[in-house]
CSV table of C-alpha atoms (C1' of nucleotides) and ligand atoms in Angstrom, one decimal:
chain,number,residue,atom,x,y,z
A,1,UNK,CA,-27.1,15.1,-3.6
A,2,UNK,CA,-27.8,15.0,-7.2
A,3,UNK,CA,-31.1,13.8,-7.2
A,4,UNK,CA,-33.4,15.3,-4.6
A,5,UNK,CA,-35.8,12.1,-5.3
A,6,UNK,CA,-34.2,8.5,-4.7
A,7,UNK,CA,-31.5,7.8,-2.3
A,8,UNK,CA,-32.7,10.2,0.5
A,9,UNK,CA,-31.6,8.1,3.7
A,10,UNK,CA,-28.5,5.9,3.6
A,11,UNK,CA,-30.3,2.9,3.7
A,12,UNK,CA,-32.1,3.4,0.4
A,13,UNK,CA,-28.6,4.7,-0.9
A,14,UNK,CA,-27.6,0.9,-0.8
A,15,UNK,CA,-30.8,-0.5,-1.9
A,16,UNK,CA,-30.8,1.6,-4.7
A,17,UNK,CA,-26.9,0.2,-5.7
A,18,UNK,CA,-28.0,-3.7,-4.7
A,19,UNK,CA,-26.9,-3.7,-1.3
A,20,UNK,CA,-28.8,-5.6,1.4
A,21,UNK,CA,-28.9,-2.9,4.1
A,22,UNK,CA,-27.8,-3.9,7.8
A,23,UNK,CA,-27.3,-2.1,10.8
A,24,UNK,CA,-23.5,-2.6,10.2
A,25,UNK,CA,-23.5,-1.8,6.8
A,26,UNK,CA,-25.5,1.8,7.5
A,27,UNK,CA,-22.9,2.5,10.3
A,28,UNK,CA,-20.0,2.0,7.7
A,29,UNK,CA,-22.1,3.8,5.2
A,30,UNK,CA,-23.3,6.6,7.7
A,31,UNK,CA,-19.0,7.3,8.1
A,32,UNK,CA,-17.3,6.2,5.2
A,33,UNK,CA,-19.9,7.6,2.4
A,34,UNK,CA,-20.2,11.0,4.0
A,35,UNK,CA,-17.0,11.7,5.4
A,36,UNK,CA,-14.6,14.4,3.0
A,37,UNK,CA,-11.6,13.0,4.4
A,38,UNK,CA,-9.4,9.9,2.7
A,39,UNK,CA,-9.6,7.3,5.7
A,40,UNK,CA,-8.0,3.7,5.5
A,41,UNK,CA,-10.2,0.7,6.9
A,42,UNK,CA,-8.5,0.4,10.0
A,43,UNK,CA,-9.2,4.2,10.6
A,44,UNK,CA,-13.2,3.8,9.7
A,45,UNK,CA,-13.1,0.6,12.1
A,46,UNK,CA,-12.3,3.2,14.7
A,47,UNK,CA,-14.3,5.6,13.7
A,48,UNK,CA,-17.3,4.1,13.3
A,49,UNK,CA,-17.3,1.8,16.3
A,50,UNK,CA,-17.1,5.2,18.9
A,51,UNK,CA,-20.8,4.9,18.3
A,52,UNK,CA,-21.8,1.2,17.1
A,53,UNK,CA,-19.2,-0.5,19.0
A,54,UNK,CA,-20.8,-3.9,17.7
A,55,UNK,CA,-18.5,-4.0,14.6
A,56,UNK,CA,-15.7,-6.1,14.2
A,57,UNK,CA,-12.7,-5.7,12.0
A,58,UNK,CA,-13.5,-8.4,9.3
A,59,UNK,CA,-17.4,-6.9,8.8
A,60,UNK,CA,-15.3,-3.3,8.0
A,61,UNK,CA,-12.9,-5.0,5.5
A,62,UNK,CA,-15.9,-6.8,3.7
A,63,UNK,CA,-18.5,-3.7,3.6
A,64,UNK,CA,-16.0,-1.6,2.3
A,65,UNK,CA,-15.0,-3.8,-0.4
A,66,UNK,CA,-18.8,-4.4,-1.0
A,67,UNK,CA,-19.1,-0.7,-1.4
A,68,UNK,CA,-16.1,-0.5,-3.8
A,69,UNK,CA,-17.6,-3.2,-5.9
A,70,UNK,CA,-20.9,-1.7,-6.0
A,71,UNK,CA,-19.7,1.8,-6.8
A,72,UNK,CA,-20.2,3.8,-3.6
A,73,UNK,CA,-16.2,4.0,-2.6
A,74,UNK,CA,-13.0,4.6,-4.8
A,75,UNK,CA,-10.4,2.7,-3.3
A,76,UNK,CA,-7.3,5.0,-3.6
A,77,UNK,CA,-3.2,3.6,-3.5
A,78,UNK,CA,-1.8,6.9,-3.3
A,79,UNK,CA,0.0,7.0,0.4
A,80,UNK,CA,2.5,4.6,1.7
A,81,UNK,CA,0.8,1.3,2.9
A,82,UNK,CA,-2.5,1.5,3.0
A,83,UNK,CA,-5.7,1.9,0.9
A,84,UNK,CA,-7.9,4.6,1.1
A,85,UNK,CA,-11.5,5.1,0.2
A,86,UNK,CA,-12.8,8.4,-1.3
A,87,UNK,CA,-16.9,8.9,-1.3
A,88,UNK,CA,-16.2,11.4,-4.5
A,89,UNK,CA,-16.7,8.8,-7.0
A,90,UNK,CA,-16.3,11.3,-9.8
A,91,UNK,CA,-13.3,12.6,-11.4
A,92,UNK,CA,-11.5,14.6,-9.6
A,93,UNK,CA,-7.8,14.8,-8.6
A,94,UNK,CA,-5.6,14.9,-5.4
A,95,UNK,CA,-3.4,16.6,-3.2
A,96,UNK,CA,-1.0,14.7,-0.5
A,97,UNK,CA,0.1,16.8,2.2
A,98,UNK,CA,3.6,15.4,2.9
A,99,UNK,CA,4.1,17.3,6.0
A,100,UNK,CA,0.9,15.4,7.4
A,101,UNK,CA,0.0,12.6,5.0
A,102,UNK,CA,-4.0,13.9,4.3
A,103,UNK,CA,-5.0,13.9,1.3
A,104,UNK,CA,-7.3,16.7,-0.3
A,105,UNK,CA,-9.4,16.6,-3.5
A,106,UNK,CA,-8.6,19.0,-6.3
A,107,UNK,CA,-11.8,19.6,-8.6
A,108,UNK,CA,-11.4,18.3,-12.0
A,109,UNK,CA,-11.5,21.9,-13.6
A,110,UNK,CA,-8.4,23.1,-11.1
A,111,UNK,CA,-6.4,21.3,-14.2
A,112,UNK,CA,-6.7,22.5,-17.3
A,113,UNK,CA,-5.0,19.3,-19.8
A,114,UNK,CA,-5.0,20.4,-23.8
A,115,UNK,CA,-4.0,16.6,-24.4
A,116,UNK,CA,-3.1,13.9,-23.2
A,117,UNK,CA,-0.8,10.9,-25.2
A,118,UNK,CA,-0.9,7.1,-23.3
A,119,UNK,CA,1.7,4.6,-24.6
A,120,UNK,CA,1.1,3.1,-27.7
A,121,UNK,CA,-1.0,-0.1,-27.9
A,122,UNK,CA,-2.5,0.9,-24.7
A,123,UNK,CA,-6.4,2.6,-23.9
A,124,UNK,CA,-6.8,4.9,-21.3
A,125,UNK,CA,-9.5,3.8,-19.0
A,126,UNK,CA,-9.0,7.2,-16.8
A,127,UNK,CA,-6.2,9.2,-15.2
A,128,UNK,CA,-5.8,11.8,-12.5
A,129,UNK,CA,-3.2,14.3,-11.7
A,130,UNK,CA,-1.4,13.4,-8.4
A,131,UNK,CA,-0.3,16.5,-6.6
A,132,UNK,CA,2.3,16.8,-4.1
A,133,UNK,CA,3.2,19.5,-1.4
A,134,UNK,CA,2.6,21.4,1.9
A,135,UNK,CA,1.2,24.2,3.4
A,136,UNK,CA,2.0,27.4,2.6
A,137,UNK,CA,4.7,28.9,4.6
A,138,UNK,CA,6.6,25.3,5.4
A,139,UNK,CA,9.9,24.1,4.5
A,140,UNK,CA,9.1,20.7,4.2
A,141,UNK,CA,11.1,18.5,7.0
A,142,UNK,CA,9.7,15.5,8.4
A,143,UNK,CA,8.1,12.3,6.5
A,144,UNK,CA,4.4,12.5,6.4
A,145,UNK,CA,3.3,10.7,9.8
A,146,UNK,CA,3.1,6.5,9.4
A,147,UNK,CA,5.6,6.6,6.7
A,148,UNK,CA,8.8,6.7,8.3
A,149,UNK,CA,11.3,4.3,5.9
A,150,UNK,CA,14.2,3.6,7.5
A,151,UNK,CA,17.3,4.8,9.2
A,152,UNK,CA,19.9,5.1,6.9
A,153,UNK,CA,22.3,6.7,8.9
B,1,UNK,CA,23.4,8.7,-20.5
B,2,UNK,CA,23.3,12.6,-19.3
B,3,UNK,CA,27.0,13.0,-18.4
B,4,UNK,CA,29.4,11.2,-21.0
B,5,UNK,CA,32.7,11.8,-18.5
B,6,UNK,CA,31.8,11.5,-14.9
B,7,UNK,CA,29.8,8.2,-13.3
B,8,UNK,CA,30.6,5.7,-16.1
B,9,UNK,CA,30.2,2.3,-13.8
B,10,UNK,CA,28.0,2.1,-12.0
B,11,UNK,CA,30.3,1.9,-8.8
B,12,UNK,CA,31.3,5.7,-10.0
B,13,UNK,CA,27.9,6.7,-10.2
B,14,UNK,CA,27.0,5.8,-6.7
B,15,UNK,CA,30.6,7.4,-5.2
B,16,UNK,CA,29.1,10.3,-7.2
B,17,UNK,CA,26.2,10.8,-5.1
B,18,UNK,CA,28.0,10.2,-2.1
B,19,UNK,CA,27.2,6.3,-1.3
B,20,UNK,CA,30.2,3.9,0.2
B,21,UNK,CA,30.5,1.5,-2.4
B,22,UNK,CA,30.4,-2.5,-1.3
B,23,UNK,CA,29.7,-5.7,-3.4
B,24,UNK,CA,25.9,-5.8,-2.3
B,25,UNK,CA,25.4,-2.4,-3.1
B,26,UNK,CA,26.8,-2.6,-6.5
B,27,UNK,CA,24.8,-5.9,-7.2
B,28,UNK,CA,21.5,-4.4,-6.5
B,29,UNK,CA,22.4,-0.9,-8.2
B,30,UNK,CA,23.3,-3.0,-11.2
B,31,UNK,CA,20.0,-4.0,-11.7
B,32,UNK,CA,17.7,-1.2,-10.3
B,33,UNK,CA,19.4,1.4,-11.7
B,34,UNK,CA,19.0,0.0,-14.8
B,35,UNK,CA,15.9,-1.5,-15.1
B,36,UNK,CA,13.0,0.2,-17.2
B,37,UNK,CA,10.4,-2.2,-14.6
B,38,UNK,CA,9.1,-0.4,-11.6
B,39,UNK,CA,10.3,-3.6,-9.2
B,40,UNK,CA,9.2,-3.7,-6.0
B,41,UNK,CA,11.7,-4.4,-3.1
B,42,UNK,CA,11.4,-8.2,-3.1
B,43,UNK,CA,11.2,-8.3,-7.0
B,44,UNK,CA,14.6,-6.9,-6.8
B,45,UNK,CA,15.3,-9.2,-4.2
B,46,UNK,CA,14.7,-12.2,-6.5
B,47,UNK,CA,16.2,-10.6,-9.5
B,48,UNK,CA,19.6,-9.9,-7.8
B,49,UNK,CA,20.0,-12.9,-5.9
B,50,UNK,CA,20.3,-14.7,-9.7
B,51,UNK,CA,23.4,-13.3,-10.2
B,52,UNK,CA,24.5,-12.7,-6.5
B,53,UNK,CA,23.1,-15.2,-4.2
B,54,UNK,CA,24.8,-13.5,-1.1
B,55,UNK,CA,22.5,-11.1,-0.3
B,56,UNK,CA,20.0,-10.5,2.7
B,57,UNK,CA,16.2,-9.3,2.4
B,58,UNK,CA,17.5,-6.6,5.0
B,59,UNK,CA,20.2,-5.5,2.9
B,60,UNK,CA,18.0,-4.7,-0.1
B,61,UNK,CA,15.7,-3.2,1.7
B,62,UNK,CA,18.5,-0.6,3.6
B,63,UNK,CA,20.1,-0.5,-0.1
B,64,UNK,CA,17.0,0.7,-2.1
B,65,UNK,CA,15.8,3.4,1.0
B,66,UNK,CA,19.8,4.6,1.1
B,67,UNK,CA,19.5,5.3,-3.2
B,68,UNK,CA,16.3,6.7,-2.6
B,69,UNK,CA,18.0,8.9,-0.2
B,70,UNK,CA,20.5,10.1,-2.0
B,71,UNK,CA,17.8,10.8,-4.8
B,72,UNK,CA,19.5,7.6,-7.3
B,73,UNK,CA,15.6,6.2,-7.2
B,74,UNK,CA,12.2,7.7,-6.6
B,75,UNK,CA,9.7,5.7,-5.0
B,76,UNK,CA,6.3,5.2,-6.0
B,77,UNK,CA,2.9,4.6,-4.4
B,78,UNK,CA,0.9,3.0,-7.0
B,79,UNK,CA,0.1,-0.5,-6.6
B,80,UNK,CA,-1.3,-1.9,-4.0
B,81,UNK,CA,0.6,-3.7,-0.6
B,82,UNK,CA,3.9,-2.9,-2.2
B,83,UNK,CA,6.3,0.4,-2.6
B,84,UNK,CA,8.1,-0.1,-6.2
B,85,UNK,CA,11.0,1.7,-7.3
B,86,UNK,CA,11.7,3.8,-10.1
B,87,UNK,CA,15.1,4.8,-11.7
B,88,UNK,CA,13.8,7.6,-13.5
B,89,UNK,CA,14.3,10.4,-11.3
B,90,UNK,CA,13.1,12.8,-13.7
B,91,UNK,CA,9.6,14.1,-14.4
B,92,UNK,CA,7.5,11.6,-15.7
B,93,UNK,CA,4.1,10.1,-15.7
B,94,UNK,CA,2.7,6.5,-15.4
B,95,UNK,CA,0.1,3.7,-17.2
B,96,UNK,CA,-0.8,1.4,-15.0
B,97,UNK,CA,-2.1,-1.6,-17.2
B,98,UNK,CA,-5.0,-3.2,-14.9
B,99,UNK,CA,-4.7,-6.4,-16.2
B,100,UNK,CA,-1.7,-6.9,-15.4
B,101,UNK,CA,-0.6,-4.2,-12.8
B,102,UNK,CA,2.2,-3.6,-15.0
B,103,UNK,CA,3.5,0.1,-14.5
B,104,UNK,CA,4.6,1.9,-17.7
B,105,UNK,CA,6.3,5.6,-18.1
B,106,UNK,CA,4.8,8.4,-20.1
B,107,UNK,CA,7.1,10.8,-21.4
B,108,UNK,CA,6.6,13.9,-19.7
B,109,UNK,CA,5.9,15.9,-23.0
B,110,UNK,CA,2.9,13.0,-23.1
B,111,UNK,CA,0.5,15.3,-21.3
B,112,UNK,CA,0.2,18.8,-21.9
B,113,UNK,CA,-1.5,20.8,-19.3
B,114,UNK,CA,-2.3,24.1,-19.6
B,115,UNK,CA,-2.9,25.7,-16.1
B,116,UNK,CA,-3.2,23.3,-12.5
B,117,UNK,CA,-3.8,24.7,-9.6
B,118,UNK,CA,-3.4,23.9,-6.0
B,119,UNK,CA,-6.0,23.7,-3.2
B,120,UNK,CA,-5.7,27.5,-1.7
B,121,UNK,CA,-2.8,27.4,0.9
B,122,UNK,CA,-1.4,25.0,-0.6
B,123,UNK,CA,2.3,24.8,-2.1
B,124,UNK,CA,3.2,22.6,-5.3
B,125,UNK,CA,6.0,20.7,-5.0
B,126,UNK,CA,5.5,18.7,-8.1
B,127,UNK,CA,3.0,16.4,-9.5
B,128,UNK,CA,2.0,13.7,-12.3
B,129,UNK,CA,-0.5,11.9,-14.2
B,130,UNK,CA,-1.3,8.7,-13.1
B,131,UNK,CA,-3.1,6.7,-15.9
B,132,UNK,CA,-5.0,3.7,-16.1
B,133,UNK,CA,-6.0,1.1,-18.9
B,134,UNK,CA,-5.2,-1.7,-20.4
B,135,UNK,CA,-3.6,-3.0,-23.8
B,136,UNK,CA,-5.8,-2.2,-26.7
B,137,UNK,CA,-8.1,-4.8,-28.1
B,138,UNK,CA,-8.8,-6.3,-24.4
B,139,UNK,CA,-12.5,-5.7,-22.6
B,140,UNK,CA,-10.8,-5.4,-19.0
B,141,UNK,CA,-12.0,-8.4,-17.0
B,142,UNK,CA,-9.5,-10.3,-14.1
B,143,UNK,CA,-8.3,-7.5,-11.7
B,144,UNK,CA,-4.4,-7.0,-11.7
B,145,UNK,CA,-2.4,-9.5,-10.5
B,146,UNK,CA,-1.3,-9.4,-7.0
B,147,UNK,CA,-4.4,-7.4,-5.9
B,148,UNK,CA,-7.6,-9.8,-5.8
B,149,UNK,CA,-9.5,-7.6,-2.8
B,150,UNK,CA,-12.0,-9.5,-1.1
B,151,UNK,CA,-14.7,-11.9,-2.3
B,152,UNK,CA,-17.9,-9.9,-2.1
B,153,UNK,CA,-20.1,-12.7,-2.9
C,1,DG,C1',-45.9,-16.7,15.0
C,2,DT,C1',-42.6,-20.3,13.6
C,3,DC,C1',-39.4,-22.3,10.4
C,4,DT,C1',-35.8,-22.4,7.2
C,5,DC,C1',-32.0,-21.3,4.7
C,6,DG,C1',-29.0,-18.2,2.6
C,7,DA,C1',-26.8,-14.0,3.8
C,8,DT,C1',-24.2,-11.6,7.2
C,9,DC,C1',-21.1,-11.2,11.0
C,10,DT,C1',-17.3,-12.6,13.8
C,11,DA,C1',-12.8,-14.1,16.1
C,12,DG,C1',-8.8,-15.4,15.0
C,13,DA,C1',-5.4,-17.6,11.9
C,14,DC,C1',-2.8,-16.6,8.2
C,15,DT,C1',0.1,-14.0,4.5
C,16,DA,C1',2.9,-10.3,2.9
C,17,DT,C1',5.4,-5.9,3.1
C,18,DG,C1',8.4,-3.4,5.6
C,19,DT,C1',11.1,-2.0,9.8
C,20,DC,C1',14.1,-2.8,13.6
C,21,DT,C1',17.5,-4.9,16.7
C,22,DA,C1',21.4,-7.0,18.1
C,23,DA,C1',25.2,-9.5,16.6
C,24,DT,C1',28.7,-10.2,13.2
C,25,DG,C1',32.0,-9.1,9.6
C,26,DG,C1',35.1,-6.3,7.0
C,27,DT,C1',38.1,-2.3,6.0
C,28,DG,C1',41.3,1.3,6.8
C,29,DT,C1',44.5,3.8,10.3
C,30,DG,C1',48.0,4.0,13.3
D,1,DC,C1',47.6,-6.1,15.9
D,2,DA,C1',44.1,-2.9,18.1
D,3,DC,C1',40.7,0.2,17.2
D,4,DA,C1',36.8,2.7,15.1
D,5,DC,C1',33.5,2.7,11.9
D,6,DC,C1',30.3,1.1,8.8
D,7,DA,C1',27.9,-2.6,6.1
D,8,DT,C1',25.6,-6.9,6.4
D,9,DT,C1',22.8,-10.3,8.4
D,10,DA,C1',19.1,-13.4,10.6
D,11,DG,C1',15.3,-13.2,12.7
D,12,DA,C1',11.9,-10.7,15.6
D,13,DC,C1',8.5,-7.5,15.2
D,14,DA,C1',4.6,-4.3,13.4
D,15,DT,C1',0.9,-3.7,10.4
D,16,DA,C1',-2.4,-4.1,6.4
D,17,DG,C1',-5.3,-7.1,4.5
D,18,DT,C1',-7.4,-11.8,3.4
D,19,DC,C1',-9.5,-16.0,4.5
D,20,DT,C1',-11.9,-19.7,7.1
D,21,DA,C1',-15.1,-21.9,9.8
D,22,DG,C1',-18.6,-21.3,12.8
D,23,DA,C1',-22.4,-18.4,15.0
D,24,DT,C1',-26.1,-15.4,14.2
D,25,DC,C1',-29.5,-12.9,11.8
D,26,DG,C1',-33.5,-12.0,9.2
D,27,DA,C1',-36.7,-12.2,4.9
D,28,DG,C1',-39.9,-14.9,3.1
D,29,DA,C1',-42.7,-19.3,3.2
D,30,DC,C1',-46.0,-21.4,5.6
E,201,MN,MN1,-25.5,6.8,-5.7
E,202,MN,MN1,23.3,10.5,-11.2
E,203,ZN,ZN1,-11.0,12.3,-3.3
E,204,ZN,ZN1,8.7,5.7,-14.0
DNA sequence: GTCTCGATCTAGACTATGTCTAATGGTGTG
DNA sequence: CACACCATTAGACATAGTCTAGATCGAGAC
């Protein structure tokens, strides 16, 4: 995307960030590194195995990991449970649906922050803003799908 | 703190927001009511069972959902593999300190933001900063405690 | 083309967080 | 005391993620 030069096909995308390419890791990569949605491992295992059904969980777990550490992937702690991995590895923020549990980026300039103050003694690394809501029109009822804590009746 | 007359123990406070007081109950609100931590639900576990050793995992577990329920706790996504509970209901943003996965509040008047905006269709039910960083003085090396994802060798 | 060895892949065991179930225990009312 | 109701409990269960030990692959050396 930004350069028109390097990183044309998948497989030179993970050359070019020090990754051995193999036909498991460009099936992950093909998914996980182009897809605008939020997905947890689990979710890419399925994904990715409708069409390269030669993949088993452990590979997933370990090539998204290896992406993580080699900069293609944010991981992302933001819903209940599970990690998700976000392809925009540039700042940006995020939405959670809580009627349906997606999450949506939220371009950096949607949030215009004058300053910003962290705790004393402590250096901000980086920081996003965390949104929370629904869809327009919606009162809000149900827990977002998956979540589901408890009875308490 | 709020209120100098109404909920002054802490048994009061929880009659106050319409919770059945019981010896277990009080015991766990004793602590993670009070707390400044974000303990997750076994941390509380642990910490109660010091003082009050007759006390089930199940219990804390229906306990902390019940006061999140009745909006006497908030919970929070942040870390990873674990839900951790927060006693400031208010609006308020986090630090988390990635050496040590520590979780920190920021005043709310920590951040100013001028303007935010929603993805379109979108409704804003409420929001915060999440930070991250470490103690000053320290280059950022181990990942935080608890996490340790994968060996990618 | 064959060999070799490190890298990659895999099934399944294992750990940890959280939920659920079914049984038990306590408390107040009549 | 009998009854209804709710809280508590142990342990089973579900699920996310990690780890291990062995099988397989494949890039480079010959
Ligand atoms: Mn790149
Ligand atoms: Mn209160
Ligand atoms: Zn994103
Ligand atoms: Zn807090």
């Amino acid at each position: 995307m930004s350069n028109g030069v390097t990183e044309r096909t998948v497989s030179e995308r993970l050359q070019g960030h020090g990754i051995q390419a193999s036909a498991q890791r460009v099936a992950v990569a093909e998914y996980a590194l182009r897809t605008t949605d939020h997905p947890s491992a689990d979710v890419v295992w399925a994904k990715v195995r409708e069409s390269f059904p030669f993949l088993s969980r452990a590979t997933v777990y370990n090539t998204l990991n290896l992406f993580v550490a080699k900069g293609l992937l944010r991981p992302l702690v933001i819903a209940e449970g599970r990690v998700v991995f976000d392809p925009n590895v540039e700042p940006h923020h995020h939405f959670v649906d809580e009627e349906t549990g997606e999450i949506h980026d939220v371009p950096w300039d949607a949030v215009a922050i004058r300053s910003i103050e962290p705790p004393r003694d402590f250096e901000l690394r980086d920081y996003q803003v965390i949104m929370r809501g629904s869809r327009r029109g919606r009162p809000a009822r149900a827990r977002p799908r998956g979540s589901s804590r408890s009875s308490v009746k």
